[in-house]
């Protein structure tokens, strides 16, 4: 069966520090991968999606970037965090030929 | 542009009562998919159901049921005989049809409804 792993679960970082969140998927190949952010009291916003290694699409302009160095690995990064980057970040994967998205357990990021 | 509206921010009901969570969507696509996800306090989003725009049959799964009405652009979710374990934030979501060579899943989420079941 497929599983998705996301870490760390919680993170407190000072403003201006770098960020690296990692997500890996097991039990499937060539998945679509997604990064979503959930700000407090709001819905989920799609940040990035990837349909293959090295293929990244950004949905909104922001201080973050994403990379997909391997088929089942998706990384969310920032060179310098802003206070506004605080939120709950969720990685998700979806089968190439279906429409569902399955989510990881999320990372709660607090920028102080 | 797609939009999903969950007008109910928070709902509280006493255990064993029935509760309906509303979802209204907007899309220009003729083919689309609708979803419900549950987000328990742990934070992970749990997939509950997917419906495509051509299938308006209501669906029942145990205590859960979904009412899809294209005429009113609504996809409401009812929990029958609610239980404390149903307490969570519930999200309705919409996606465009699979259209590109690669295809992609871009879900547009509502802002969620926080459901609290009172013992």
mmCIF file of C-alpha atoms in Angstrom:
data_model
loop_
_atom_site.group_PDB
_atom_site.id
_atom_site.type_symbol
_atom_site.label_atom_id
_atom_site.label_comp_id
_atom_site.label_asym_id
_atom_site.label_seq_id
_atom_site.Cartn_x
_atom_site.Cartn_y
_atom_site.Cartn_z
ATOM 1 C CA UNK A 1 0.000 0.000 0.000
ATOM 2 C CA UNK A 2 1.035 3.566 -0.536
ATOM 3 C CA UNK A 3 2.257 5.737 2.289
ATOM 4 C CA UNK A 4 3.443 9.296 2.503
ATOM 5 C CA UNK A 5 5.928 10.570 5.031
ATOM 6 C CA UNK A 6 6.472 14.186 5.905
ATOM 7 C CA UNK A 7 8.875 15.661 8.428
ATOM 8 C CA UNK A 8 9.423 17.313 10.748
ATOM 9 C CA UNK A 9 6.026 17.436 12.430
ATOM 10 C CA UNK A 10 6.695 20.771 14.080
ATOM 11 C CA UNK A 11 9.305 23.412 13.513
ATOM 12 C CA UNK A 12 10.093 26.768 15.094
ATOM 13 C CA UNK A 13 12.474 28.901 13.095
ATOM 14 C CA UNK A 14 13.690 32.497 13.446
ATOM 15 C CA UNK A 15 12.979 35.058 10.779
ATOM 16 C CA UNK A 16 15.670 35.019 8.120
ATOM 17 C CA UNK A 17 16.673 31.408 8.658
ATOM 18 C CA UNK A 18 16.503 28.783 5.892
ATOM 19 C CA UNK A 19 13.855 26.095 5.613
ATOM 20 C CA UNK A 20 13.789 22.577 4.281
ATOM 21 C CA UNK A 21 10.738 20.324 4.594
ATOM 22 C CA UNK A 22 10.881 16.883 3.108
ATOM 23 C CA UNK A 23 8.195 14.563 1.842
ATOM 24 C CA UNK A 24 8.560 11.041 0.483
ATOM 25 C CA UNK A 25 6.058 8.622 -0.947
ATOM 26 C CA UNK A 26 6.310 4.849 -0.845
ATOM 27 C CA UNK A 27 4.478 2.128 -2.685
ATOM 28 C CA UNK A 28 3.878 3.936 -5.941
ATOM 29 C CA UNK A 29 5.844 5.298 -8.850
ATOM 30 C CA UNK A 30 5.600 8.467 -10.897
ATOM 31 C CA UNK A 31 3.090 10.158 -8.608
ATOM 32 C CA UNK A 32 1.916 13.720 -8.839
ATOM 33 C CA UNK A 33 3.205 15.573 -5.796
ATOM 34 C CA UNK A 34 1.852 18.682 -4.114
ATOM 35 C CA UNK A 35 2.667 21.156 -1.363
ATOM 36 C CA UNK A 36 -0.251 22.905 0.317
ATOM 37 C CA UNK A 37 -0.280 25.507 3.055
ATOM 38 C CA UNK A 38 -3.018 25.997 5.585
ATOM 39 C CA UNK A 39 -2.943 29.360 7.328
ATOM 40 C CA UNK A 40 -4.735 29.633 10.658
ATOM 41 C CA UNK A 41 -8.502 29.645 10.214
ATOM 42 C CA UNK A 42 -8.293 29.324 6.456
ATOM 43 C CA UNK A 43 -8.547 26.653 3.840
ATOM 44 C CA UNK A 44 -5.708 24.964 2.072
ATOM 45 C CA UNK A 45 -3.807 26.780 -0.625
ATOM 46 C CA UNK A 46 -1.867 24.931 -3.283
ATOM 47 C CA UNK A 47 1.720 26.160 -3.371
ATOM 48 C CA UNK A 48 3.504 23.816 -5.769
ATOM 49 C CA UNK A 49 2.811 20.739 -7.780
ATOM 50 C CA UNK A 50 5.046 18.383 -9.693
ATOM 51 C CA UNK A 51 4.279 15.819 -12.368
ATOM 52 C CA UNK A 52 7.815 14.466 -12.598
ATOM 53 C CA UNK A 53 11.442 14.767 -11.528
ATOM 54 C CA UNK A 54 12.629 18.323 -11.905
ATOM 55 C CA UNK A 55 9.183 19.525 -13.037
ATOM 56 C CA UNK A 56 7.797 22.082 -10.623
ATOM 57 C CA UNK A 57 4.876 24.432 -11.086
ATOM 58 C CA UNK A 58 4.186 27.271 -8.708
ATOM 59 C CA UNK A 59 0.670 28.391 -8.035
ATOM 60 C CA UNK A 60 1.331 31.572 -6.116
ATOM 61 C CA UNK A 61 4.246 33.984 -5.903
ATOM 62 C CA UNK A 62 5.987 33.568 -2.593
ATOM 63 C CA UNK A 63 9.121 33.285 -0.579
ATOM 64 C CA UNK A 64 9.263 29.519 -0.998
ATOM 65 C CA UNK A 65 10.576 27.116 -3.599
ATOM 66 C CA UNK A 66 10.159 23.414 -4.254
ATOM 67 C CA UNK A 67 12.294 20.710 -5.769
ATOM 68 C CA UNK A 68 11.835 17.116 -6.789
ATOM 69 C CA UNK A 69 15.253 15.473 -6.931
ATOM 70 C CA UNK A 70 13.840 11.954 -7.043
ATOM 71 C CA UNK A 71 10.617 10.453 -8.279
ATOM 72 C CA UNK A 72 9.075 10.092 -4.846
ATOM 73 C CA UNK A 73 10.758 12.940 -3.000
ATOM 74 C CA UNK A 74 9.431 16.466 -2.783
ATOM 75 C CA UNK A 75 11.197 19.230 -0.879
ATOM 76 C CA UNK A 76 9.908 22.627 0.178
ATOM 77 C CA UNK A 77 12.573 25.244 0.825
ATOM 78 C CA UNK A 78 13.223 28.827 1.659
ATOM 79 C CA UNK A 79 16.465 30.764 1.834
ATOM 80 C CA UNK A 80 15.124 33.298 4.332
ATOM 81 C CA UNK A 81 11.917 32.762 6.232
ATOM 82 C CA UNK A 82 9.397 35.518 6.818
ATOM 83 C CA UNK A 83 6.882 35.782 9.634
ATOM 84 C CA UNK A 84 4.133 35.324 7.066
ATOM 85 C CA UNK A 85 5.514 31.880 6.185
ATOM 86 C CA UNK A 86 4.102 30.499 9.429
ATOM 87 C CA UNK A 87 1.418 27.908 8.871
ATOM 88 C CA UNK A 88 0.624 24.263 8.484
ATOM 89 C CA UNK A 89 2.275 22.695 5.457
ATOM 90 C CA UNK A 90 0.902 19.573 3.907
ATOM 91 C CA UNK A 91 2.477 17.380 1.295
ATOM 92 C CA UNK A 92 0.192 15.278 -0.866
ATOM 93 C CA UNK A 93 0.469 12.761 -3.635
ATOM 94 C CA UNK A 94 -1.962 11.688 -6.298
ATOM 95 C CA UNK A 95 -1.974 8.813 -8.769
ATOM 96 C CA UNK A 96 -1.134 9.909 -12.289
ATOM 97 C CA UNK A 97 -4.370 8.602 -13.708
ATOM 98 C CA UNK A 98 -6.770 9.503 -10.945
ATOM 99 C CA UNK A 99 -7.964 12.613 -9.249
ATOM 100 C CA UNK A 100 -7.616 11.915 -5.553
ATOM 101 C CA UNK A 101 -4.936 13.508 -3.444
ATOM 102 C CA UNK A 102 -3.645 11.795 -0.314
ATOM 103 C CA UNK A 103 -2.037 13.863 2.370
ATOM 104 C CA UNK A 104 0.847 13.529 4.764
ATOM 105 C CA UNK A 105 0.556 14.397 8.410
ATOM 106 C CA UNK A 106 1.730 17.947 7.943
ATOM 107 C CA UNK A 107 4.387 20.225 9.387
ATOM 108 C CA UNK A 108 3.423 23.043 11.679
ATOM 109 C CA UNK A 109 5.886 25.846 11.039
ATOM 110 C CA UNK A 110 6.156 28.811 13.350
ATOM 111 C CA UNK A 111 8.445 31.629 12.328
ATOM 112 C CA UNK A 112 9.463 33.792 15.262
ATOM 113 C CA UNK B 1 -12.040 30.444 -11.653
ATOM 114 C CA UNK B 2 -13.025 27.753 -9.256
ATOM 115 C CA UNK B 3 -14.401 28.512 -5.827
ATOM 116 C CA UNK B 4 -15.687 26.455 -2.927
ATOM 117 C CA UNK B 5 -17.758 28.000 -0.164
ATOM 118 C CA UNK B 6 -18.370 26.433 3.208
ATOM 119 C CA UNK B 7 -20.502 29.027 4.913
ATOM 120 C CA UNK B 8 -20.613 27.205 8.242
ATOM 121 C CA UNK B 9 -17.445 28.066 10.103
ATOM 122 C CA UNK B 10 -18.270 26.078 13.230
ATOM 123 C CA UNK B 11 -21.027 23.683 14.202
ATOM 124 C CA UNK B 12 -21.671 22.050 17.551
ATOM 125 C CA UNK B 13 -24.188 19.291 18.080
ATOM 126 C CA UNK B 14 -24.920 16.873 20.859
ATOM 127 C CA UNK B 15 -23.821 13.313 20.338
ATOM 128 C CA UNK B 16 -26.277 11.141 18.385
ATOM 129 C CA UNK B 17 -27.792 14.102 16.593
ATOM 130 C CA UNK B 18 -27.625 14.298 12.823
ATOM 131 C CA UNK B 19 -25.637 17.123 11.274
ATOM 132 C CA UNK B 20 -25.279 18.417 7.723
ATOM 133 C CA UNK B 21 -22.250 20.290 6.447
ATOM 134 C CA UNK B 22 -22.914 22.539 3.486
ATOM 135 C CA UNK B 23 -20.718 22.999 0.445
ATOM 136 C CA UNK B 24 -21.414 25.232 -2.541
ATOM 137 C CA UNK B 25 -19.048 25.395 -5.489
ATOM 138 C CA UNK B 26 -18.433 27.454 -8.595
ATOM 139 C CA UNK B 27 -16.753 26.256 -11.751
ATOM 140 C CA UNK B 28 -16.916 26.867 -15.478
ATOM 141 C CA UNK B 29 -15.873 23.322 -16.258
ATOM 142 C CA UNK B 30 -18.483 20.853 -17.350
ATOM 143 C CA UNK B 31 -16.400 17.999 -16.017
ATOM 144 C CA UNK B 32 -15.102 18.274 -12.496
ATOM 145 C CA UNK B 33 -14.678 16.369 -9.263
ATOM 146 C CA UNK B 34 -15.854 17.094 -5.770
ATOM 147 C CA UNK B 35 -14.276 15.849 -2.572
ATOM 148 C CA UNK B 36 -14.717 15.816 1.151
ATOM 149 C CA UNK B 37 -11.782 15.532 3.523
ATOM 150 C CA UNK B 38 -11.701 15.199 7.286
ATOM 151 C CA UNK B 39 -8.962 16.856 9.312
ATOM 152 C CA UNK B 40 -8.839 15.498 12.876
ATOM 153 C CA UNK B 41 -6.838 17.294 15.572
ATOM 154 C CA UNK B 42 -3.712 15.414 14.471
ATOM 155 C CA UNK B 43 -3.730 17.534 11.317
ATOM 156 C CA UNK B 44 -3.623 14.922 8.597
ATOM 157 C CA UNK B 45 -6.291 15.218 5.933
ATOM 158 C CA UNK B 46 -8.268 12.050 5.511
ATOM 159 C CA UNK B 47 -9.908 11.443 2.146
ATOM 160 C CA UNK B 48 -13.611 10.648 2.525
ATOM 161 C CA UNK B 49 -15.211 10.737 -0.894
ATOM 162 C CA UNK B 50 -14.834 11.764 -4.523
ATOM 163 C CA UNK B 51 -17.719 12.409 -6.912
ATOM 164 C CA UNK B 52 -17.526 13.295 -10.570
ATOM 165 C CA UNK B 53 -19.825 15.822 -12.150
ATOM 166 C CA UNK B 54 -21.687 13.238 -14.197
ATOM 167 C CA UNK B 55 -22.755 11.167 -11.249
ATOM 168 C CA UNK B 56 -25.461 12.818 -9.212
ATOM 169 C CA UNK B 57 -26.429 9.751 -7.293
ATOM 170 C CA UNK B 58 -26.365 10.278 -3.590
ATOM 171 C CA UNK B 59 -23.969 8.064 -1.723
ATOM 172 C CA UNK B 60 -24.152 6.502 1.685
ATOM 173 C CA UNK B 61 -21.282 4.988 3.595
ATOM 174 C CA UNK B 62 -22.252 3.877 7.049
ATOM 175 C CA UNK B 63 -23.263 6.976 9.007
ATOM 176 C CA UNK B 64 -22.021 9.268 6.250
ATOM 177 C CA UNK B 65 -24.053 10.386 3.275
ATOM 178 C CA UNK B 66 -23.514 12.893 0.535
ATOM 179 C CA UNK B 67 -26.090 14.846 -1.468
ATOM 180 C CA UNK B 68 -24.811 16.157 -4.815
ATOM 181 C CA UNK B 69 -27.113 18.569 -6.650
ATOM 182 C CA UNK B 70 -25.783 20.183 -9.817
ATOM 183 C CA UNK B 71 -28.841 22.423 -10.082
ATOM 184 C CA UNK B 72 -27.805 24.245 -6.926
ATOM 185 C CA UNK B 73 -24.048 23.574 -7.240
ATOM 186 C CA UNK B 74 -24.022 21.935 -3.856
ATOM 187 C CA UNK B 75 -22.359 18.878 -2.392
ATOM 188 C CA UNK B 76 -23.580 18.535 1.181
ATOM 189 C CA UNK B 77 -22.344 16.027 3.722
ATOM 190 C CA UNK B 78 -24.541 14.529 6.428
ATOM 191 C CA UNK B 79 -23.416 12.585 9.462
ATOM 192 C CA UNK B 80 -26.151 10.521 11.039
ATOM 193 C CA UNK B 81 -26.110 9.674 14.748
ATOM 194 C CA UNK B 82 -22.972 11.710 15.311
ATOM 195 C CA UNK B 83 -20.203 10.489 17.595
ATOM 196 C CA UNK B 84 -17.457 12.268 19.482
ATOM 197 C CA UNK B 85 -14.901 10.796 17.066
ATOM 198 C CA UNK B 86 -16.553 12.778 14.296
ATOM 199 C CA UNK B 87 -15.207 15.989 15.820
ATOM 200 C CA UNK B 88 -12.873 17.476 13.242
ATOM 201 C CA UNK B 89 -12.568 20.123 10.578
ATOM 202 C CA UNK B 90 -14.209 19.049 7.345
ATOM 203 C CA UNK B 91 -13.142 20.400 3.990
ATOM 204 C CA UNK B 92 -14.993 20.351 0.727
ATOM 205 C CA UNK B 93 -12.849 20.581 -2.401
ATOM 206 C CA UNK B 94 -13.196 20.858 -6.159
ATOM 207 C CA UNK B 95 -10.856 19.937 -8.982
ATOM 208 C CA UNK B 96 -10.801 20.447 -12.708
ATOM 209 C CA UNK B 97 -11.012 17.456 -14.987
ATOM 210 C CA UNK B 98 -7.988 15.580 -16.171
ATOM 211 C CA UNK B 99 -7.116 17.580 -19.250
ATOM 212 C CA UNK B 100 -3.433 17.861 -19.939
ATOM 213 C CA UNK B 101 -0.940 15.368 -21.337
ATOM 214 C CA UNK B 102 0.394 14.811 -17.888
ATOM 215 C CA UNK B 103 -2.696 15.646 -15.981
ATOM 216 C CA UNK B 104 -2.617 17.146 -12.576
ATOM 217 C CA UNK B 105 -4.705 17.339 -9.524
ATOM 218 C CA UNK B 106 -5.210 20.861 -8.308
ATOM 219 C CA UNK B 107 -7.715 20.927 -5.544
ATOM 220 C CA UNK B 108 -9.503 24.110 -4.614
ATOM 221 C CA UNK B 109 -10.515 23.881 -0.981
ATOM 222 C CA UNK B 110 -13.208 25.586 1.007
ATOM 223 C CA UNK B 111 -12.262 27.200 4.282
ATOM 224 C CA UNK B 112 -13.560 24.250 6.255
ATOM 225 C CA UNK B 113 -16.217 23.641 8.877
ATOM 226 C CA UNK B 114 -15.160 22.840 12.417
ATOM 227 C CA UNK B 115 -17.533 20.234 13.791
ATOM 228 C CA UNK B 116 -17.681 19.620 17.513
ATOM 229 C CA UNK B 117 -19.685 16.733 18.877
ATOM 230 C CA UNK B 118 -20.660 17.296 22.485
ATOM 231 C CA UNK B 119 -20.814 14.130 24.604
#
